[in-house]
mmCIF file of C-alpha atoms in Angstrom:
data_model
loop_
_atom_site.group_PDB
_atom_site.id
_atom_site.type_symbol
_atom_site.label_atom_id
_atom_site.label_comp_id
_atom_site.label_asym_id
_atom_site.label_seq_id
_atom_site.Cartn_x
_atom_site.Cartn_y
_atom_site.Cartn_z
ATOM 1 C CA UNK A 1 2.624 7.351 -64.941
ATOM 2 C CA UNK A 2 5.893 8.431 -62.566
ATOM 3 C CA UNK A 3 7.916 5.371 -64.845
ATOM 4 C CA UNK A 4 6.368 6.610 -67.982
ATOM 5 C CA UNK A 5 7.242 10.378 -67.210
ATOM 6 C CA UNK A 6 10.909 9.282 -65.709
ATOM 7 C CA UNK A 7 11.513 7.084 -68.951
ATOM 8 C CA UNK A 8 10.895 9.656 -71.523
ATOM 9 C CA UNK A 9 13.407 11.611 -69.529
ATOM 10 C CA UNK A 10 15.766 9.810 -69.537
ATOM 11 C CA UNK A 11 15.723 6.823 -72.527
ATOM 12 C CA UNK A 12 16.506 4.431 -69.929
ATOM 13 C CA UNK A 13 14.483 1.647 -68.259
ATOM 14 C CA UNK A 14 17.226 0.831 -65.524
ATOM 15 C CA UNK A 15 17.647 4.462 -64.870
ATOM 16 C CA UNK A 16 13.779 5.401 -64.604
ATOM 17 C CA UNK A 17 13.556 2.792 -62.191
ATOM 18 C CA UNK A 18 15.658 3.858 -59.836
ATOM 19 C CA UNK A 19 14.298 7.487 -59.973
ATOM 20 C CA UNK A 20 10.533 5.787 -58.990
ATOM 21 C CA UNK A 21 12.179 3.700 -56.404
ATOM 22 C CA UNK A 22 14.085 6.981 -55.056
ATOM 23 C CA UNK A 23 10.273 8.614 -55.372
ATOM 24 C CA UNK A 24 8.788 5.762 -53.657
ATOM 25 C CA UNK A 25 11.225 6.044 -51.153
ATOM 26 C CA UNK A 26 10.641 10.293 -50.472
ATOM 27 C CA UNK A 27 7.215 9.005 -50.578
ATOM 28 C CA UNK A 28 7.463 6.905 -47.344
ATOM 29 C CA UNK A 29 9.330 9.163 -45.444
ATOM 30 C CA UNK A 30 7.322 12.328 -46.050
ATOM 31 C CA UNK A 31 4.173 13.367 -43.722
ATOM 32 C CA UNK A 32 1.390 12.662 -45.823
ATOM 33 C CA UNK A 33 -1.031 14.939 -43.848
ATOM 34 C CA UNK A 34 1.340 18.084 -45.035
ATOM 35 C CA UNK A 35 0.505 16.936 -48.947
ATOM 36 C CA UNK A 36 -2.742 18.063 -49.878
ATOM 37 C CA UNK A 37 -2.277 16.756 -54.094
ATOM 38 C CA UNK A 38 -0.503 13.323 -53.555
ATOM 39 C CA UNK A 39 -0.116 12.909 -57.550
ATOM 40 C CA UNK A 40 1.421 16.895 -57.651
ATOM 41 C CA UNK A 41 3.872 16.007 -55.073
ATOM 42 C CA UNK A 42 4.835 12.671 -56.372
ATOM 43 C CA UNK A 43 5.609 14.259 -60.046
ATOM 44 C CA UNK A 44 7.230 17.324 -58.610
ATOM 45 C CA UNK A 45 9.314 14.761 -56.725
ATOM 46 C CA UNK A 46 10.181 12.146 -59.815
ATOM 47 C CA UNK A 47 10.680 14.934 -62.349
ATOM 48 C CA UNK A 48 13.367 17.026 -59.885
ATOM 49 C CA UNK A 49 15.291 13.347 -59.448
ATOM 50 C CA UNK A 50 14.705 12.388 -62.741
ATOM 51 C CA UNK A 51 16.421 15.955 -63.548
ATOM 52 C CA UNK A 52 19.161 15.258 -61.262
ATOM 53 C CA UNK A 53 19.727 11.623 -62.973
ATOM 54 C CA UNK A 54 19.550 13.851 -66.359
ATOM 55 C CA UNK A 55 22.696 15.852 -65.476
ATOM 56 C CA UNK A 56 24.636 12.296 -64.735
ATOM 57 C CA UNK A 57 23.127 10.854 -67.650
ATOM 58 C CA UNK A 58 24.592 13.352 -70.198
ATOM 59 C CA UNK A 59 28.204 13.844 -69.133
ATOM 60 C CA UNK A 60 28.499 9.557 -69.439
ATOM 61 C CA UNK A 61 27.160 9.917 -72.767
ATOM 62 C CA UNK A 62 29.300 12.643 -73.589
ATOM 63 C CA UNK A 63 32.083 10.089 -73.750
ATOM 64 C CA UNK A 64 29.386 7.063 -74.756
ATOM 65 C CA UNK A 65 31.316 4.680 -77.543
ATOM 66 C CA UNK A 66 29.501 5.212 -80.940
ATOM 67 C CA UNK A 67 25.690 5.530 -81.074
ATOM 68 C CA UNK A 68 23.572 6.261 -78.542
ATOM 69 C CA UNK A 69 20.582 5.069 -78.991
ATOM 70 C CA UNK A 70 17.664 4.631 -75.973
ATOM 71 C CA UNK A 71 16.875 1.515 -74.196
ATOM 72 C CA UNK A 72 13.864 -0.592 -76.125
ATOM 73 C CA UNK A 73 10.746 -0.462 -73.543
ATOM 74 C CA UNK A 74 7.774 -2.772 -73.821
ATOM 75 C CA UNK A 75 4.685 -0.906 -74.421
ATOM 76 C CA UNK A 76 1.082 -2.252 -74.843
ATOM 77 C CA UNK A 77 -1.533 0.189 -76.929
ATOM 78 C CA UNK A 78 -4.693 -1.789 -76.114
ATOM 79 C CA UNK A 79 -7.038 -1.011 -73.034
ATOM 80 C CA UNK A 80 -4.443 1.599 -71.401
ATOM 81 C CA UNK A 81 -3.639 5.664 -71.227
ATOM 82 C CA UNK A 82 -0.906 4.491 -73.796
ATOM 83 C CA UNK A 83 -3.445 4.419 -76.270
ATOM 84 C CA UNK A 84 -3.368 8.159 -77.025
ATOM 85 C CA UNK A 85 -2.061 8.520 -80.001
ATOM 86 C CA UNK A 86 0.401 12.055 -78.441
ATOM 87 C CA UNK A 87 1.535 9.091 -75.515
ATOM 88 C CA UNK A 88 2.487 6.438 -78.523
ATOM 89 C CA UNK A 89 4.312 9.278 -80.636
ATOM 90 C CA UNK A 90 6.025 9.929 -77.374
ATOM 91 C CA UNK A 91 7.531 6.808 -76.808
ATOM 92 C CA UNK A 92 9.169 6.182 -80.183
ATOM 93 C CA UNK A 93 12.903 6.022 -80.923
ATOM 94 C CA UNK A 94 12.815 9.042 -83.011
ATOM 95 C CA UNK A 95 11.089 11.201 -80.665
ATOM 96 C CA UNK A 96 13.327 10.101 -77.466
ATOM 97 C CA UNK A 97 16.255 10.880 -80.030
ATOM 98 C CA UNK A 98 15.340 14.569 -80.815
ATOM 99 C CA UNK A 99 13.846 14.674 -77.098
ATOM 100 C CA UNK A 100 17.939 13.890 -75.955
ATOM 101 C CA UNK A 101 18.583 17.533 -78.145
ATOM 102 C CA UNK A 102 16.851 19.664 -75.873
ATOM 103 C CA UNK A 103 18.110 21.210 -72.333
ATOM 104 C CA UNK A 104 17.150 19.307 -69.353
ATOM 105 C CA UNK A 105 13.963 22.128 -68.253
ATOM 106 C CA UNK A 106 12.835 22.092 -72.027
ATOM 107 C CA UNK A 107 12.566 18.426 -72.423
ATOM 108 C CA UNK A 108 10.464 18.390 -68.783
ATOM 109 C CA UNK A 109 8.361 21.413 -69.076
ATOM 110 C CA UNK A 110 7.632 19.707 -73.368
ATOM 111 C CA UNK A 111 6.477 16.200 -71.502
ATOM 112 C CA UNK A 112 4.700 17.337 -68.770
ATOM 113 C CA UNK A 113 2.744 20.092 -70.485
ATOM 114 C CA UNK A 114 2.142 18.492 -74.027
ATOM 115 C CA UNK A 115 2.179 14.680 -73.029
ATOM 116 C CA UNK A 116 1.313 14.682 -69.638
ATOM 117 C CA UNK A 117 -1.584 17.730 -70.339
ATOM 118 C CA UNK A 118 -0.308 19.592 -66.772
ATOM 119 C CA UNK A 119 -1.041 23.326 -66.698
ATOM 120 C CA UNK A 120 1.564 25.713 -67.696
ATOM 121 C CA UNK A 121 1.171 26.701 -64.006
ATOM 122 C CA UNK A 122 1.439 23.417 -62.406
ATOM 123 C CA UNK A 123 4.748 22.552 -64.692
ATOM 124 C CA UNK A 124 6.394 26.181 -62.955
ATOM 125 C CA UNK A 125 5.980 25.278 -59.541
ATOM 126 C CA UNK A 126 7.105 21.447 -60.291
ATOM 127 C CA UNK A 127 10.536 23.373 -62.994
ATOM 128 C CA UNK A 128 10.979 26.439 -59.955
ATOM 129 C CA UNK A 129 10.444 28.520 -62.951
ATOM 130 C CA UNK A 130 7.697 31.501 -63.489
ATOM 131 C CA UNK A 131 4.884 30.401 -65.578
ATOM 132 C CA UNK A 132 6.128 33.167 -68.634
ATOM 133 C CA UNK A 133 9.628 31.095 -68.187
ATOM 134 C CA UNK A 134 7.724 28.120 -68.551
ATOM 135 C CA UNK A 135 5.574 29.058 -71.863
ATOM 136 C CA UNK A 136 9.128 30.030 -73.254
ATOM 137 C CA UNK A 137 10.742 26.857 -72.427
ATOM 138 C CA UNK A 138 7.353 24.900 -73.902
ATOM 139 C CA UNK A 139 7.671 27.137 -77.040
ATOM 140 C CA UNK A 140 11.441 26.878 -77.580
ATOM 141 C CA UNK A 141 11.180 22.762 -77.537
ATOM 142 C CA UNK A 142 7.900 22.492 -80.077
ATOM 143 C CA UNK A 143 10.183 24.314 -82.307
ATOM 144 C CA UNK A 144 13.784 22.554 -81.667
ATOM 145 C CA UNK A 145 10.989 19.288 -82.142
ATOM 146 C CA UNK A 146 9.291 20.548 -85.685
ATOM 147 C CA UNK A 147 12.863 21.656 -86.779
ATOM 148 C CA UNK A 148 14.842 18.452 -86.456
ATOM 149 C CA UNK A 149 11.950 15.663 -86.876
ATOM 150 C CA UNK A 150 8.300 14.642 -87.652
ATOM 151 C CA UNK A 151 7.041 11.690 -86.305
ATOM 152 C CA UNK A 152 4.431 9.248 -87.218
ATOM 153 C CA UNK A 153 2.757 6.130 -85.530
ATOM 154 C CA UNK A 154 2.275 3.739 -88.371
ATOM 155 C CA UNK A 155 -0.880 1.661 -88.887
ATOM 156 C CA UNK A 156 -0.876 -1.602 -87.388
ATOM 157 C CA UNK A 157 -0.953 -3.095 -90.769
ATOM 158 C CA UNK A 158 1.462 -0.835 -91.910
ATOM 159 C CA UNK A 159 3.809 -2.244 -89.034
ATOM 160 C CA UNK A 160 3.398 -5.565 -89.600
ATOM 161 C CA UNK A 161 4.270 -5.530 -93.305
ATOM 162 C CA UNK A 162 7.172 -3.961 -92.341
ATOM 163 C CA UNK A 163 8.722 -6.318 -89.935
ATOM 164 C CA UNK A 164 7.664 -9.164 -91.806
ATOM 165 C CA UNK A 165 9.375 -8.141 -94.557
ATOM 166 C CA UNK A 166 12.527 -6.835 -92.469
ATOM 167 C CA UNK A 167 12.108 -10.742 -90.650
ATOM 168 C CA UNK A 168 12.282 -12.149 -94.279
ATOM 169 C CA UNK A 169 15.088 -10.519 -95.837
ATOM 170 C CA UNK A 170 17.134 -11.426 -92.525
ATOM 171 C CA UNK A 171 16.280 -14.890 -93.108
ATOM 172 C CA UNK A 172 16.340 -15.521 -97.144
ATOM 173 C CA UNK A 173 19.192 -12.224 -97.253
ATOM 174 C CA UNK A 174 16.347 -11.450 -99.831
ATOM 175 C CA UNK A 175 15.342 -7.458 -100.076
ATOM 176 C CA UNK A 176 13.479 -6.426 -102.970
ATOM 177 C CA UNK A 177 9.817 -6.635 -101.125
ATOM 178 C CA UNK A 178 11.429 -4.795 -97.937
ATOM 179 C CA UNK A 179 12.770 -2.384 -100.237
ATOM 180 C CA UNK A 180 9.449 -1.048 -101.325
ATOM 181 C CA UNK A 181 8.601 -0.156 -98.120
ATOM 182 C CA UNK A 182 11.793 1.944 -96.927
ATOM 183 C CA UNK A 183 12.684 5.675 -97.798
ATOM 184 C CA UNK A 184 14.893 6.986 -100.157
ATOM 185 C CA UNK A 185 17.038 8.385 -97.560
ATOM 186 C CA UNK A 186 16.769 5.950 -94.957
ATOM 187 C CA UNK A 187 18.799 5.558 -91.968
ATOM 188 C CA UNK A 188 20.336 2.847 -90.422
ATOM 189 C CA UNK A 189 21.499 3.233 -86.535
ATOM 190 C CA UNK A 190 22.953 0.587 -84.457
ATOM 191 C CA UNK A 191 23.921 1.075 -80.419
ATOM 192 C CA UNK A 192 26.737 -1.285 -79.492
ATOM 193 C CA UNK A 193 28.229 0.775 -76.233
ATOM 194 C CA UNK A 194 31.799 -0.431 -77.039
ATOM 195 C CA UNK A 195 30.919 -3.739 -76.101
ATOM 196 C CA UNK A 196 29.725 -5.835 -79.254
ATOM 197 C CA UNK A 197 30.366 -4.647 -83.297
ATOM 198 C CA UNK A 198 27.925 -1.709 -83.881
ATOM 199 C CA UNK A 199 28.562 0.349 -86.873
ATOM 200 C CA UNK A 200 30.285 3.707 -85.912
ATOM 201 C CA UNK A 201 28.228 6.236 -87.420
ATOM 202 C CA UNK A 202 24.578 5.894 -89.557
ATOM 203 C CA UNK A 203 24.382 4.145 -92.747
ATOM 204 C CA UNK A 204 21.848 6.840 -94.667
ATOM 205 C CA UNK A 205 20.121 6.299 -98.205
ATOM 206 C CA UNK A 206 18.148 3.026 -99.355
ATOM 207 C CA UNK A 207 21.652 1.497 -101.664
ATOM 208 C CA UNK A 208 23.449 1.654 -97.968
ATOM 209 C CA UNK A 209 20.929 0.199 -96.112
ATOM 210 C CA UNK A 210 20.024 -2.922 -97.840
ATOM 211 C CA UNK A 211 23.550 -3.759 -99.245
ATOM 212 C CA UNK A 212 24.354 -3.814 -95.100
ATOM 213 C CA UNK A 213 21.074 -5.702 -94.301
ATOM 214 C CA UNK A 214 22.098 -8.268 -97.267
ATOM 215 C CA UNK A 215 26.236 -8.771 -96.339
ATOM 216 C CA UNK A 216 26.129 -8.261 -92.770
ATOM 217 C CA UNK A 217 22.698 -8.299 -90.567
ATOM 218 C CA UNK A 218 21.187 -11.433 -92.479
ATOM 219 C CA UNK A 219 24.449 -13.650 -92.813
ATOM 220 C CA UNK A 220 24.694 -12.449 -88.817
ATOM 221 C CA UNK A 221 21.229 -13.578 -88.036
ATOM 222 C CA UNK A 222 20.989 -17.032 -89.909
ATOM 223 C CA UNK A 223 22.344 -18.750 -87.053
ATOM 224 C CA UNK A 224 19.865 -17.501 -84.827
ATOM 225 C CA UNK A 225 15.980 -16.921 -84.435
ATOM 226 C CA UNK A 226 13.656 -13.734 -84.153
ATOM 227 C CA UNK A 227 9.894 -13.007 -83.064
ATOM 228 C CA UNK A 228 8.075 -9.808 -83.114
ATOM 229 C CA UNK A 229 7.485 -7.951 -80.112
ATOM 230 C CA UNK A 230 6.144 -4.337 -79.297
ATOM 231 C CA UNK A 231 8.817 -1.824 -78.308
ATOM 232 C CA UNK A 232 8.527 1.633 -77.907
ATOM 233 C CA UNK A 233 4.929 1.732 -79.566
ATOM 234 C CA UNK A 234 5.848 0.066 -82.737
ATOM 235 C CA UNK A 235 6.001 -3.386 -84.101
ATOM 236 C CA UNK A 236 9.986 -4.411 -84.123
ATOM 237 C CA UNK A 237 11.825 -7.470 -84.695
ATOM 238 C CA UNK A 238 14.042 -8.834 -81.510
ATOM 239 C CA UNK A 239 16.695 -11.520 -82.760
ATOM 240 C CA UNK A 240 18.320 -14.053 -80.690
ATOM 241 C CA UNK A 241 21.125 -16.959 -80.789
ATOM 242 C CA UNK A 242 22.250 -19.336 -78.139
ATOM 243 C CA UNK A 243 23.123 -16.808 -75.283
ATOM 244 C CA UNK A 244 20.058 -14.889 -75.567
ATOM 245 C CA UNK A 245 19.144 -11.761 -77.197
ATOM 246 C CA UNK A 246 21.154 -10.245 -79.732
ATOM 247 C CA UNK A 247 19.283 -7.242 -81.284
ATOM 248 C CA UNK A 248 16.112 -5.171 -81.156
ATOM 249 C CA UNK A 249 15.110 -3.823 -84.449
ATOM 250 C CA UNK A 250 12.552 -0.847 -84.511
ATOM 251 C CA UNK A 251 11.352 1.529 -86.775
ATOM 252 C CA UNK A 252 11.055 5.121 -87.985
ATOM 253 C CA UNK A 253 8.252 6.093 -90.182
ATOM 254 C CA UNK A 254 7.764 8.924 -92.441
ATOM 255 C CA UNK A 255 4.733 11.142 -93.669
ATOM 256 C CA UNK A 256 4.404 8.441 -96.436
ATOM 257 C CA UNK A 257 4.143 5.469 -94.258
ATOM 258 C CA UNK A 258 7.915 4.618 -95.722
ATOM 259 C CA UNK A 259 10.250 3.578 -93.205
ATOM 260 C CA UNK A 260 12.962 6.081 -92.952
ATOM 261 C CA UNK A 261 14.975 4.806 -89.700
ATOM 262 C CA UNK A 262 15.899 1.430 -88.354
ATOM 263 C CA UNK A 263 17.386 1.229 -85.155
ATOM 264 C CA UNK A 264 18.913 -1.275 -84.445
ATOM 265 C CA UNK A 265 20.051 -2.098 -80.296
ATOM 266 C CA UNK A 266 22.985 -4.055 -79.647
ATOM 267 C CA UNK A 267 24.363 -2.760 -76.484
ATOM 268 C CA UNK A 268 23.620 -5.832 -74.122
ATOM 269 C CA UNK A 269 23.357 -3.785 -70.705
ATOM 270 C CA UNK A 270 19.756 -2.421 -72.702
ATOM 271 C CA UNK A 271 18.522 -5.262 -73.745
ATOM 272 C CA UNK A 272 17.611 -6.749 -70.143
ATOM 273 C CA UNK A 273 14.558 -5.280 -69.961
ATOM 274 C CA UNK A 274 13.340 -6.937 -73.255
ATOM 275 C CA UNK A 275 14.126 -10.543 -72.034
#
């Protein structure tokens, strides 16, 4: 729960796991017979660090080279709290993208109250906020969320077609059956961190999209090989060549069940955590 809460955070594996180990480690030191609610204290404790981590977080990304887009996160949606559909909406790329919009205390008090079902109560004392503060930070971040996105879980079915068809068209270059299933204004977003070939800003409407799928992803991913895994709650397509993993695919999906986002993760320094 503490790495689920800390990720969401922050849209970083690497940096959620050193907020739990820093939790852990105010864990061990603390006297345990002063802590009457051991899973209060422990999210008081991870949310305050993971705030902390926040502040650092933004001012790097602040001068972050082209796209920044969270790092993919295995997820499982069989048999665990996951399975909630509000916990799987929560751990897409387009809700950790509008999530990264919102002031540090909105983004917390959102989580922990609407995700994470705490009591408007219990998410003041963890925020050092008054309970009316915290209803106003709660409101102001459902509506900064409705305003800039809608997100959808697709069907499992729905999923599958899609990354099939995104899996054939990178191997045949071949996109008229992946082009039924994408938006009219899709967007294409790719997260190279300066240190491979990313395209600088996104590629938006379907004409964009595939012509870029057909001249550059697919001639770029002949050479290698690519097998579907589950990221972020969603079906996406990770590609690979000699030296390991190259990119993470995953997808947005609209009201219609279209795909209108593709992210696509290049930076290698967030791709560990999918090897």
């Amino acid at each position: 729960m503490l790495m689920g809460l800390a990720y969401r955070l922050l849209g970083s594996t690497a940096e959620a796991e050193d907020v739990v180990q820093e939790t852990y480690l105010s864990w061990s030191s603390a006297s345990h017979d002063d802590i009457s609610n051991a899973e209060a204290w422990l999210t008081t404790v991870c949310t305050r660090k993971a705030l902390d981590q926040l502040k650092t977080a933004r001012k790097k990304r602040e001068n972050y080279v082209g796209m920044w887009l969270p790092e993919p996160l295995h997820t499982t949606t069989q048999d665990t709290p996951e399975d909630r559909v509000e916990l799987s909406e929560s751990l897409t790329m387009a809700f950790l993208l509008v999530m990264e919009r919102l002031a540090p205390k909105e983004r917390a008090a959102f989580l922990l109250h609407e995700v994470f079902s705490s009591s408007y109560e219990e998410v003041a004392e963890i925020l050092e906020v008054t309970p009316s503060s915290c209803r106003k930070l709660v409101s102001r971040a459902k509506a900064n969320i409705q305003q800039k996105s809608r997100r959808f879980v697709a069907p499992a079915e729905k999923q599958r077609e899609m990354v099939h068809a995104f899996q054939s068209a990178l191997e045949t270059g071949e996109t008229s059956q992946l082009s039924q299933l994408l938006a009219a204004d899709v967007a294409l977003l790719s997260d190279g961190g300066g240190k491979v070939n990313a395209i600088p800003k996104p590629l938006v409407g379907l004409e964009q999209v595939l012509g870029f799928i057909d001249k550059a992803i697919s001639p770029a991913a002949s050479s290698g090989r690519a097998w579907v895994e589950e990221l972020n709650a969603c079906l996406s397509l990770v590609t690979v060549d000699g030296g390991g993993i190259v990119t993470t695919f995953t997808f947005g999906y609209d009201e219609e069940m279209k795909v209108n986002a593709i992210y696509a993760q290049r930076n290698p320094d967030k791709l560990s955590a999918v090897q």
